[in-house]
PDB file of C-alpha atoms in Angstrom:
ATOM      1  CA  UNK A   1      24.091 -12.142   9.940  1.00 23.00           C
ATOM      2  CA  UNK A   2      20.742 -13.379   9.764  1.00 30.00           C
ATOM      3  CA  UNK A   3      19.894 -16.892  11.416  1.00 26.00           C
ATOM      4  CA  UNK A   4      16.966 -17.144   9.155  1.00 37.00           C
ATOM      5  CA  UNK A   5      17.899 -18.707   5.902  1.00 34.00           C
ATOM      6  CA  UNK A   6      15.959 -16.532   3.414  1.00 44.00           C
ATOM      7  CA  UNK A   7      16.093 -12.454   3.557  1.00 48.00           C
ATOM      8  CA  UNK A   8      12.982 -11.836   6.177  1.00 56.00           C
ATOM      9  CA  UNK A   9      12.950 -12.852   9.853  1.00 54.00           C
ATOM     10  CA  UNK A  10       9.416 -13.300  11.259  1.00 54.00           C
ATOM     11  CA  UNK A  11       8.638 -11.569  14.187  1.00 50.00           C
ATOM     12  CA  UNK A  12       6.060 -13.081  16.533  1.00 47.00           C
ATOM     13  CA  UNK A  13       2.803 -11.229  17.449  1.00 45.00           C
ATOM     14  CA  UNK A  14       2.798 -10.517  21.424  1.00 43.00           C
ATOM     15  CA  UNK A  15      -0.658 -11.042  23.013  1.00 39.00           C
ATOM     16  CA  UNK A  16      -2.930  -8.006  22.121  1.00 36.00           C
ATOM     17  CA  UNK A  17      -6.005  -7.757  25.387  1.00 31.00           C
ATOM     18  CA  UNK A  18       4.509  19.647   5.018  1.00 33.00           C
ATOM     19  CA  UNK A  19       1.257  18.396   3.515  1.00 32.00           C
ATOM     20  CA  UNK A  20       2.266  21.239   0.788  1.00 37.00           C
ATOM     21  CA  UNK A  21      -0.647  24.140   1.067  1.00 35.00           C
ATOM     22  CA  UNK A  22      -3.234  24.631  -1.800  1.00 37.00           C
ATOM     23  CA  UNK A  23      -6.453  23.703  -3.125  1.00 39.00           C
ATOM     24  CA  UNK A  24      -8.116  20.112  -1.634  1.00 49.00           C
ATOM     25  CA  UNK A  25     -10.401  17.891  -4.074  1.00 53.00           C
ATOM     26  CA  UNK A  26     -12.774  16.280  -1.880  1.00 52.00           C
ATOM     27  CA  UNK A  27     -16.125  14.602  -2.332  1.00 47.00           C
ATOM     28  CA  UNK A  28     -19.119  12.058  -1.975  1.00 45.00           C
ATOM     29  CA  UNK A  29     -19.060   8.882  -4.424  1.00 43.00           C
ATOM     30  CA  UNK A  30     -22.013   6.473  -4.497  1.00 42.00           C
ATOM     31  CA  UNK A  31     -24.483   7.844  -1.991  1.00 41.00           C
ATOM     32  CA  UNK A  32     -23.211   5.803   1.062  1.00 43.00           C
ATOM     33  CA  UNK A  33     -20.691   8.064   1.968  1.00 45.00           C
ATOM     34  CA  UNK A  34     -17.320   6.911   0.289  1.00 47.00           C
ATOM     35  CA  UNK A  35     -15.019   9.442  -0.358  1.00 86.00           C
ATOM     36  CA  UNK A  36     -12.146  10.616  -2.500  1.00 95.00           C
ATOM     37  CA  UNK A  37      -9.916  13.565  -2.373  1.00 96.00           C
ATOM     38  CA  UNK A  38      -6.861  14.630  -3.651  1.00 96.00           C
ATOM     39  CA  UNK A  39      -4.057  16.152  -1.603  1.00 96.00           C
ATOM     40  CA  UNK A  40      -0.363  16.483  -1.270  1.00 97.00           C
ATOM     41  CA  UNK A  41       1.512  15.320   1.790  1.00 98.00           C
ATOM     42  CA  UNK A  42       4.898  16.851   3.040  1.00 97.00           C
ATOM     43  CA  UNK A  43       5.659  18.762  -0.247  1.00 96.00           C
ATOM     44  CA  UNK A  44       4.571  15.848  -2.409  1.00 97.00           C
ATOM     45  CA  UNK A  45       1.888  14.765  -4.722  1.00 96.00           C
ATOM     46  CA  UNK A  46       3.064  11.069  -4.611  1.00 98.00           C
ATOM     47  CA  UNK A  47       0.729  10.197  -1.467  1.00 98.00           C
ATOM     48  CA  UNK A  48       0.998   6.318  -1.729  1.00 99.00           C
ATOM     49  CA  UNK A  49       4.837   6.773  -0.555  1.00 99.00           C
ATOM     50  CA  UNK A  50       3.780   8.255   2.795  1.00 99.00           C
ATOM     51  CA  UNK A  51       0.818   6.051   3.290  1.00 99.00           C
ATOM     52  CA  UNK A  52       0.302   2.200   4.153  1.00 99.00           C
ATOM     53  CA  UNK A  53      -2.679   0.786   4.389  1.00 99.00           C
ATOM     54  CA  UNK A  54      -2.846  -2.446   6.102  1.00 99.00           C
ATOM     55  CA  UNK A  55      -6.174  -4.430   6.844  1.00 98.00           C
ATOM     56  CA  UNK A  56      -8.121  -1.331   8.951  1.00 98.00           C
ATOM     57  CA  UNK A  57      -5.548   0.672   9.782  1.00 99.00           C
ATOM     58  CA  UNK A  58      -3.572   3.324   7.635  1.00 99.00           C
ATOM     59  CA  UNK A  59      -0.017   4.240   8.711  1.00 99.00           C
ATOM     60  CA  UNK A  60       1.178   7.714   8.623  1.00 99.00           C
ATOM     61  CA  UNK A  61       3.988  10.116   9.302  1.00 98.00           C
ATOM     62  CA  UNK A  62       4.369  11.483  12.678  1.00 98.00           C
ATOM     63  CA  UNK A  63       4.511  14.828  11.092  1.00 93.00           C
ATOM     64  CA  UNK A  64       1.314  15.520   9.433  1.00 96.00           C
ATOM     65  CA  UNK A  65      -0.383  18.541   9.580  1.00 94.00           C
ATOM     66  CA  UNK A  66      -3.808  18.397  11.139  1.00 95.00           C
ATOM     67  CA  UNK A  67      -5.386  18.928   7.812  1.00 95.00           C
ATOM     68  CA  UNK A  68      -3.599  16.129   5.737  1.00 96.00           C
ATOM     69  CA  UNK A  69      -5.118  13.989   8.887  1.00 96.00           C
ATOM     70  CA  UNK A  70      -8.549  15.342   8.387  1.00 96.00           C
ATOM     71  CA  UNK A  71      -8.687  14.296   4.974  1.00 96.00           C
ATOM     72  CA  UNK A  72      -7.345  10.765   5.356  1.00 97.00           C
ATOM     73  CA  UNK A  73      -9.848  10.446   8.332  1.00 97.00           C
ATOM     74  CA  UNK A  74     -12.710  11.796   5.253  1.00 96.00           C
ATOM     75  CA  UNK A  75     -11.239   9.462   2.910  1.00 97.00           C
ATOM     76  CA  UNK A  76     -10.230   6.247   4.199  1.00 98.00           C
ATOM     77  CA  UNK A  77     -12.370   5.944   7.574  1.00 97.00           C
ATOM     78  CA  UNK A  78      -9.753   3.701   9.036  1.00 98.00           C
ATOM     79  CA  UNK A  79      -7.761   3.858  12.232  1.00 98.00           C
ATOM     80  CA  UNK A  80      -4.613   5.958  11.953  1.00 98.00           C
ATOM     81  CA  UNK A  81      -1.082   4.831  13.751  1.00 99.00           C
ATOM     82  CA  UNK A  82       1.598   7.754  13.143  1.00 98.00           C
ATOM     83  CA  UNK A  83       4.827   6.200  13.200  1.00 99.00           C
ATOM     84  CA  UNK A  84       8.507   6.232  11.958  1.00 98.00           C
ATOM     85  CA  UNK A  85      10.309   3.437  10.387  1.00 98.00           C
ATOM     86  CA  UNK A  86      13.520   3.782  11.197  1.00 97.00           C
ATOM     87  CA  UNK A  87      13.692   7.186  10.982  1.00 97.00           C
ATOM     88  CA  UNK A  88      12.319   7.614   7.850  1.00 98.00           C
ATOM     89  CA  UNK A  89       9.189   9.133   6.709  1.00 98.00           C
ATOM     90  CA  UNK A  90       8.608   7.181   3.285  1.00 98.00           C
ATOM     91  CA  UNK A  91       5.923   4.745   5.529  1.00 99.00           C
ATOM     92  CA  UNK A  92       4.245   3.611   1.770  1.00 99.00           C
ATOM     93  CA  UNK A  93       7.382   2.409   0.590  1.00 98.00           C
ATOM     94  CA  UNK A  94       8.501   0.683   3.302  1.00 99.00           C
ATOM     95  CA  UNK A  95       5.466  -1.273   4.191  1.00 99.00           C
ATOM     96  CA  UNK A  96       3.142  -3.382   3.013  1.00 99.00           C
ATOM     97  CA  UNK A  97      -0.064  -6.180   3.706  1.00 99.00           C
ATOM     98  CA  UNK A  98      -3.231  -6.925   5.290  1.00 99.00           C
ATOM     99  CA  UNK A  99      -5.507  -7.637   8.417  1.00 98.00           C
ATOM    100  CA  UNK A 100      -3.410 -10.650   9.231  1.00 98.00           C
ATOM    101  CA  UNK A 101       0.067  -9.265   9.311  1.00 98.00           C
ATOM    102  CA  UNK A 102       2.737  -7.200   7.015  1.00 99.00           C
ATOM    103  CA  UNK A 103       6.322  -7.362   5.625  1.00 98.00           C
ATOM    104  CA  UNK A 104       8.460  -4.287   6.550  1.00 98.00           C
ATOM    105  CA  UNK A 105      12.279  -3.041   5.682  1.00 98.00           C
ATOM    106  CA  UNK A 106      15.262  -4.091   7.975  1.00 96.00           C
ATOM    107  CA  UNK A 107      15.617  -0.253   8.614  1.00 97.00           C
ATOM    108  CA  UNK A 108      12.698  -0.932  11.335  1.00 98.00           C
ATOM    109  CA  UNK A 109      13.312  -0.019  15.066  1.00 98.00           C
ATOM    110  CA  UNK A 110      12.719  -2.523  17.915  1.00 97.00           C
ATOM    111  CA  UNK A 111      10.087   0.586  19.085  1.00 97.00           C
ATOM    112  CA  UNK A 112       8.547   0.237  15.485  1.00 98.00           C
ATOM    113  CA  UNK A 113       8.387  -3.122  15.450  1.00 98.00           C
ATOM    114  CA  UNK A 114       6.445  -2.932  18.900  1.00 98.00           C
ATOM    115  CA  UNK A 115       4.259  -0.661  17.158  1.00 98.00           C
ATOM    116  CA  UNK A 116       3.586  -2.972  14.158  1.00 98.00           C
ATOM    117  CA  UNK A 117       3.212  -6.228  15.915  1.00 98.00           C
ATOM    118  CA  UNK A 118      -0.088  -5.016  17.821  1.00 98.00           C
ATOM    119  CA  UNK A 119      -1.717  -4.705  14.497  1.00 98.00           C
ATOM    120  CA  UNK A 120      -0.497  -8.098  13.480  1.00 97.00           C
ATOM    121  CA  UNK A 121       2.455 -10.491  12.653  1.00 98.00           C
ATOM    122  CA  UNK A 122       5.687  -8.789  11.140  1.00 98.00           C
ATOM    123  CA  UNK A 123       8.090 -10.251   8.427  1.00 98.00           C
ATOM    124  CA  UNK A 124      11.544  -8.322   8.313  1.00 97.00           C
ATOM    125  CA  UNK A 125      12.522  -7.884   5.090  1.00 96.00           C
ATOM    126  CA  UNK A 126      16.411  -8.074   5.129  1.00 90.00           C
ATOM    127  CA  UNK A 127      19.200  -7.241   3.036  1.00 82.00           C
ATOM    128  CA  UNK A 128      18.929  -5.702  -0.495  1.00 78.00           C
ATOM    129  CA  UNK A 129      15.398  -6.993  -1.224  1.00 82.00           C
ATOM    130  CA  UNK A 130      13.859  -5.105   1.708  1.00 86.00           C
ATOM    131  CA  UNK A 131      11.409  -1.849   0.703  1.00 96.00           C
ATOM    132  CA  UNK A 132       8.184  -4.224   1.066  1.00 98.00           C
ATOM    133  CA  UNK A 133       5.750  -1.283   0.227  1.00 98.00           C
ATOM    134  CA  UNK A 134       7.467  -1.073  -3.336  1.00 98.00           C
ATOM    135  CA  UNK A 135       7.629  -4.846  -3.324  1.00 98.00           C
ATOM    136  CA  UNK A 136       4.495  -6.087  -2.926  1.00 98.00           C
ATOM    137  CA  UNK A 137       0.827  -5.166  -3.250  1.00 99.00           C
ATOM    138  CA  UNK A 138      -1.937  -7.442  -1.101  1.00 99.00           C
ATOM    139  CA  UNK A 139      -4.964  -7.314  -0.097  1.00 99.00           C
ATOM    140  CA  UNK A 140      -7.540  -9.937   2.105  1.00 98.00           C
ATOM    141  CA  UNK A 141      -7.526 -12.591  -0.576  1.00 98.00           C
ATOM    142  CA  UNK A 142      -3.520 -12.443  -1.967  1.00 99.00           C
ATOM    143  CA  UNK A 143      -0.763 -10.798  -2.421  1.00 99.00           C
ATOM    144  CA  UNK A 144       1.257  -9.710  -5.312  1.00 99.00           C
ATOM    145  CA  UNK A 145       5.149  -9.648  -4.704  1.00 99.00           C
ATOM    146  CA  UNK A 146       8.183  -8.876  -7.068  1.00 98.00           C
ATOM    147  CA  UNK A 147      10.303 -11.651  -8.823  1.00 98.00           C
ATOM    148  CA  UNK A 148      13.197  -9.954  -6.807  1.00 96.00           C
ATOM    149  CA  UNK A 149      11.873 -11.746  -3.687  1.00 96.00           C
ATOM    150  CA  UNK A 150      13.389 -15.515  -3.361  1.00 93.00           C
ATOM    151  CA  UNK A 151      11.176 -17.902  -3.412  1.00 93.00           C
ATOM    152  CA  UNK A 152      11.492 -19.006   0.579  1.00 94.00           C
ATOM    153  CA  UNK A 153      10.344 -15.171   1.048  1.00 95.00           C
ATOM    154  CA  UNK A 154       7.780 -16.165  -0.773  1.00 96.00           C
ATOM    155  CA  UNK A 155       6.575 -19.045   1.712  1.00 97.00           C
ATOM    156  CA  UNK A 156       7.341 -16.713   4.908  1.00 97.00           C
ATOM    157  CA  UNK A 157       4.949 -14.195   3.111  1.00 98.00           C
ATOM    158  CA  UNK A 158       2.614 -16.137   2.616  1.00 98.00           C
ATOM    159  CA  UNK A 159       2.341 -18.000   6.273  1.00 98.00           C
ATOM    160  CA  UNK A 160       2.368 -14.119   7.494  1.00 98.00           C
ATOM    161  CA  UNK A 161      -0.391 -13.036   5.460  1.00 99.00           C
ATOM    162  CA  UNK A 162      -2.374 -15.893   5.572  1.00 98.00           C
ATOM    163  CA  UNK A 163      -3.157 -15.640   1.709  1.00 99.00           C
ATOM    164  CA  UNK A 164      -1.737 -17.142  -1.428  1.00 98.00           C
ATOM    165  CA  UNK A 165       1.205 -15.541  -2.829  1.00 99.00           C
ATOM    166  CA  UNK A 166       2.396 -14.820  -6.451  1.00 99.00           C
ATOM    167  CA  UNK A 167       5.857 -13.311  -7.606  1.00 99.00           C
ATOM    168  CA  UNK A 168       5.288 -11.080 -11.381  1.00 99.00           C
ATOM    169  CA  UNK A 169       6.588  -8.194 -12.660  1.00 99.00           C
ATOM    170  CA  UNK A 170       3.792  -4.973 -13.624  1.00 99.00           C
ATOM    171  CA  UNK A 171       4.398  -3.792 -17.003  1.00 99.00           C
ATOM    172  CA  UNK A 172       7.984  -5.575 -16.948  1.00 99.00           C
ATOM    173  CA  UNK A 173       9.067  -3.714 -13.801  1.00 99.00           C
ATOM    174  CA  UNK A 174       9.816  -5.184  -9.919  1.00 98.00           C
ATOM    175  CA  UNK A 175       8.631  -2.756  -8.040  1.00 98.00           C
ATOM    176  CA  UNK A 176       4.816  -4.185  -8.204  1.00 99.00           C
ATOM    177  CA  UNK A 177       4.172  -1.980  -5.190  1.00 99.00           C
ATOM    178  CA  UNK A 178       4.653   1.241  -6.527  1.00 99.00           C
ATOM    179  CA  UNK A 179       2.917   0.320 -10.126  1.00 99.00           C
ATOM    180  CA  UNK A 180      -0.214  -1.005  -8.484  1.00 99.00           C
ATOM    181  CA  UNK A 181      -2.860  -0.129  -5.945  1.00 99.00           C
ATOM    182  CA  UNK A 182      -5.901  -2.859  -4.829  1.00 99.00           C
ATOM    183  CA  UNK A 183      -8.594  -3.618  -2.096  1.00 99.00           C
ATOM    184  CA  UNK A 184     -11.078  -6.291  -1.808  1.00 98.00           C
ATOM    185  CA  UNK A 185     -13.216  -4.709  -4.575  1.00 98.00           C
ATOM    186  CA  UNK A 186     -10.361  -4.315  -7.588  1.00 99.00           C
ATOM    187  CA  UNK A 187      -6.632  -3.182  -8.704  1.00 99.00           C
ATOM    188  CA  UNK A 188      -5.874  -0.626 -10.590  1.00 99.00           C
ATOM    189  CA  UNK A 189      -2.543  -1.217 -12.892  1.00 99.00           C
ATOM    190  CA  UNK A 190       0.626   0.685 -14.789  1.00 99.00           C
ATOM    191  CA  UNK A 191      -0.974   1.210 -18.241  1.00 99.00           C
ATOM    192  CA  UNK A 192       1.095  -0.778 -19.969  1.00 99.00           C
ATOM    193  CA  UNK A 193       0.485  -4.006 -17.874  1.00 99.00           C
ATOM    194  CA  UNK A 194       0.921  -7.366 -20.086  1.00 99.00           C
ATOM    195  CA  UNK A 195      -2.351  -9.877 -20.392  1.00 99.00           C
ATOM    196  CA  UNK A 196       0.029 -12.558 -18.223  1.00 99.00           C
ATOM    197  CA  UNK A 197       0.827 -10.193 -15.864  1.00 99.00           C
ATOM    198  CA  UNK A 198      -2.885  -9.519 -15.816  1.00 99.00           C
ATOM    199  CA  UNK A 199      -3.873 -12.879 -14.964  1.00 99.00           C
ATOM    200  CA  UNK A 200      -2.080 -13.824 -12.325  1.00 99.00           C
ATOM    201  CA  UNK A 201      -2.771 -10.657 -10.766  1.00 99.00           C
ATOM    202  CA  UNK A 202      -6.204 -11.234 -11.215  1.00 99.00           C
ATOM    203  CA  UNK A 203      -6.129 -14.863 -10.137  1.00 99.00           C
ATOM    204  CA  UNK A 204      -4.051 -14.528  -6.399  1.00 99.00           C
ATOM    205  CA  UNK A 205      -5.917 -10.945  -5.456  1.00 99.00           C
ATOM    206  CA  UNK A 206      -9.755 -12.525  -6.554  1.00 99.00           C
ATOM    207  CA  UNK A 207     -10.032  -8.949  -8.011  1.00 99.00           C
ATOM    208  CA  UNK A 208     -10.700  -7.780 -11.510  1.00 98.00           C
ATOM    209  CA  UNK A 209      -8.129  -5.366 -12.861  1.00 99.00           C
ATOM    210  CA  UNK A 210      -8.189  -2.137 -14.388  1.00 99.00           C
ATOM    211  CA  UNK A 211      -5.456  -0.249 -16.076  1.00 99.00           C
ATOM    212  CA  UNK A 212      -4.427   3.923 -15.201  1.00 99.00           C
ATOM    213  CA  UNK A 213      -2.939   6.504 -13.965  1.00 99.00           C
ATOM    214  CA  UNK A 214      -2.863   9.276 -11.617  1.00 99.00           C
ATOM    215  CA  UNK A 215      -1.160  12.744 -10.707  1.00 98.00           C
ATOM    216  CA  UNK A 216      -1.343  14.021 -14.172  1.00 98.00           C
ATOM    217  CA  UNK A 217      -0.158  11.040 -16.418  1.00 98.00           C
ATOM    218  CA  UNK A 218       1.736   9.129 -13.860  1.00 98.00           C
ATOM    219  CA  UNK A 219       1.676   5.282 -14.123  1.00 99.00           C
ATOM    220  CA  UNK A 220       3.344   5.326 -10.359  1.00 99.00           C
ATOM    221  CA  UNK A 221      -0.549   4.370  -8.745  1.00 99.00           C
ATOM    222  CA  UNK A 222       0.786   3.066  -6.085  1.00 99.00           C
ATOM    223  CA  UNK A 223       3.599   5.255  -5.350  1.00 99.00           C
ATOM    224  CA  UNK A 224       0.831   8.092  -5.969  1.00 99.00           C
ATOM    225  CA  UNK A 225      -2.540   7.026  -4.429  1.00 99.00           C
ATOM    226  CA  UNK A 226      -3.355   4.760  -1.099  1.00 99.00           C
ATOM    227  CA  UNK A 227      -7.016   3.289  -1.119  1.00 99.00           C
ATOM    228  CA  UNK A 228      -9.207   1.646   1.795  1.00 98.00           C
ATOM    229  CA  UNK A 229     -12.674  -0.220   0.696  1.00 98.00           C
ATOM    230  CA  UNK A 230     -14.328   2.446   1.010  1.00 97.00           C
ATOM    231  CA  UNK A 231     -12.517   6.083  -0.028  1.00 98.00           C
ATOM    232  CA  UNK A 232      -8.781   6.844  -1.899  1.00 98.00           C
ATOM    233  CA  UNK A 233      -6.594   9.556  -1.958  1.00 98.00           C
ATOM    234  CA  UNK A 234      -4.357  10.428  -4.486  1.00 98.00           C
ATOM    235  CA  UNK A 235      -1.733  13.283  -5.612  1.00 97.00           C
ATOM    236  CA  UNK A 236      -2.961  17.532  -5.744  1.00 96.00           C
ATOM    237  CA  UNK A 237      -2.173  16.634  -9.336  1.00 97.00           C
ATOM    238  CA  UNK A 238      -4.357  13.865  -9.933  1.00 98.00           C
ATOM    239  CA  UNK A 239      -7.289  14.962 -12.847  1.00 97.00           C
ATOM    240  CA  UNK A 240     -11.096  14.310 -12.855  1.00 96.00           C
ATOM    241  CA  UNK A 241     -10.666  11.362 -15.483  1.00 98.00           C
ATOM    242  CA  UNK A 242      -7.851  10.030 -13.658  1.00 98.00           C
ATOM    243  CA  UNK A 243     -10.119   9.992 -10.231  1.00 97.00           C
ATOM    244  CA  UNK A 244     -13.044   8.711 -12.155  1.00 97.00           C
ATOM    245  CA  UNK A 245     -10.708   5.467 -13.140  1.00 98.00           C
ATOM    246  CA  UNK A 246      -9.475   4.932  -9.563  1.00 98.00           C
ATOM    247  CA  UNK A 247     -13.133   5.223  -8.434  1.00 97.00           C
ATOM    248  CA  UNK A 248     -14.300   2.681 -10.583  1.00 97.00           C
ATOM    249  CA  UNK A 249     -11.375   0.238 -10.568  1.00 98.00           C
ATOM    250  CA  UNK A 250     -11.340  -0.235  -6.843  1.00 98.00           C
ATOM    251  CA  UNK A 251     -15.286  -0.074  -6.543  1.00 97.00           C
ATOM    252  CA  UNK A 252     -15.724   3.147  -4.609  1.00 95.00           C
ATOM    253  CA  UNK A 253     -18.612   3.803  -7.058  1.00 80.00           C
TER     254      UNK A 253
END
C-alpha cells in the first residue's frame, strides 16, 4: 500500500555533479538542418510507443538496431538513454514530461528509477491510472493529462513538472498521450478533436494546435510519431501529406 494519498509517489532527484528492415524516409526541412524521417522500430510502425522524449533527452529500447539509432540521432539531435522499464520495451507509453522531471508507471525498477532521476524528478504513477506516456502529453510550458488522473495527481504533476497542468479528454478519449504529440513550437491533434478540447489544450501548452494523422490514416500521433524542437519521426507508413502536417504543426518548417 502506498503511503502517499493519491496514485503517484514522488521520487526525489539525487545530486547530479527489430527496427523491421525496409525503405527509410529521411530528409532536410527548413534549411537549418531539421530533420524528419520515417521508420519502423522493433517490427512496428507505431514509433511514439517505443520513444519518450523528455526535455533533451529521448528514451529508447535497449535493443535497437544501430540503424533505428542513427536515424533518431538524424532526427531528433537529442541525447539518447537506452533503458527498460520494468522489463518492458513500450518506453513511449510508459513515460512521459519535460526538462524538469517526468511521471512514469509503477512497473519501474529501483535500477530504472536511478536511471530516470539523473535526468530529473520522478512521479510514480501507481495503481490502475499508471501508463503516463498514454496519459499525458507536456511540453516546457504545460502539460496535458487525462480526466482519469485524480485531481491530487494533478497537483503532484504539476510541482514535478514545474508547469501548469490541465486534465481533458482528445476527441472524447483518455488516453491524451497517445492522441497527441507537441513541443515548444505546436501540437498536433486526433482529427476529430472538439473546439473545448482545443482550447484548453491550447491555453496550458502556449502552443497553437493543429489537427492529423500519421502512418497511413492513423489518428494514434502520439502512439505513432515522437518529435524534439527540431526533427520527428514517425511510422514506415506515414505519407508525404501526413509528414507535411506534422512538419508544419510542430514548426519544423
Amino acid at each position: 500500500m502506498s503511503l502517499c494519498p493519491s496514485p503517484f509517489l514522488p521520487i526525489p532527484e539525487p545530486n547530479r555533479h527489430q527496427r523491421k528492415r525496409g525503405q527509410v524516409q529521411l530528409r532536410a526541412t527548413g534549411g537549418h538542418g531539421m530533420t524528419i524521417a520515417t521508420t519502423d522500430l522493433l517490427g512496428s510502425d507505431q514509433v511514439g510507443v517505443y520513444l519518450a522524449r523528455v526535455g533533451n533527452v529521448v528514451f529508447h529500447p535497449l535493443e535497437l538496431e544501430p540503424a533505428s539509432i542513427e536515424i533518431l540521432d538524424a532526427t531528433l539531435g537529442l541525447e539518447r538513454c537506452p533503458i527498460s522499464i520494468g522489463g518492458s520495451n513500450l518506453i513511449g507509453a510508459l513515460l512521459a514530461g519535460n526538462s524538469r522531471g517526468m511521471a512514469v508507471a509503477d512497473i519501474v525498477s529501483d535500477r530504472d528509477i536511478d536511471t530516470l532521476t539523473s535526468y530529473g524528478d520522478v512521479v510514480v504513477m501507481e495503481g490502475g491510472v499508471n501508463t503516463a506516456g498514454n496519459l499525458m502529453v507536456a511540453n516546457e510550458h504545460g502539460a496535458v493529462v487525462s480526466p482519469s488522473i485524480p485531481r491530487d495527481g494533478l497537483e503532484v504533476l504539476a510541482d514535478v513538472l514545474n508547469v501548469d497542468v490541465a486534465a481533458t479528454t482528445v476527441a472524447g478519449q483518455d488516453v491524451v498521450g497517445s492522441l497527441a504529440i507537441c513541443n515548444a513550437q505546436g501540437v498536433l491533434l486526433h482529427p476529430d478533436v472538439t473546439a473545448d478540447e482545443v482550447e484548453v489544450i491550447r491555453s496550458v501548452l502556449s502552443v497553437d494546435p493543429m489537427v492529423g494523422t500519421v502512418a497511413f490514416g492513423s489518428p494514434y500521433v502520439g502512439a505513432g510519431a515522437c518529435a524534439s524542437d527540431t526533427g520527428a519521426v514517425a511510422g514506415q507508413a506515414t505519407t508525404g501529406p501526413e509528414l507535411n502536417r506534422l512538419e508544419d504543426a510542430l514548426g519544423l518548417i
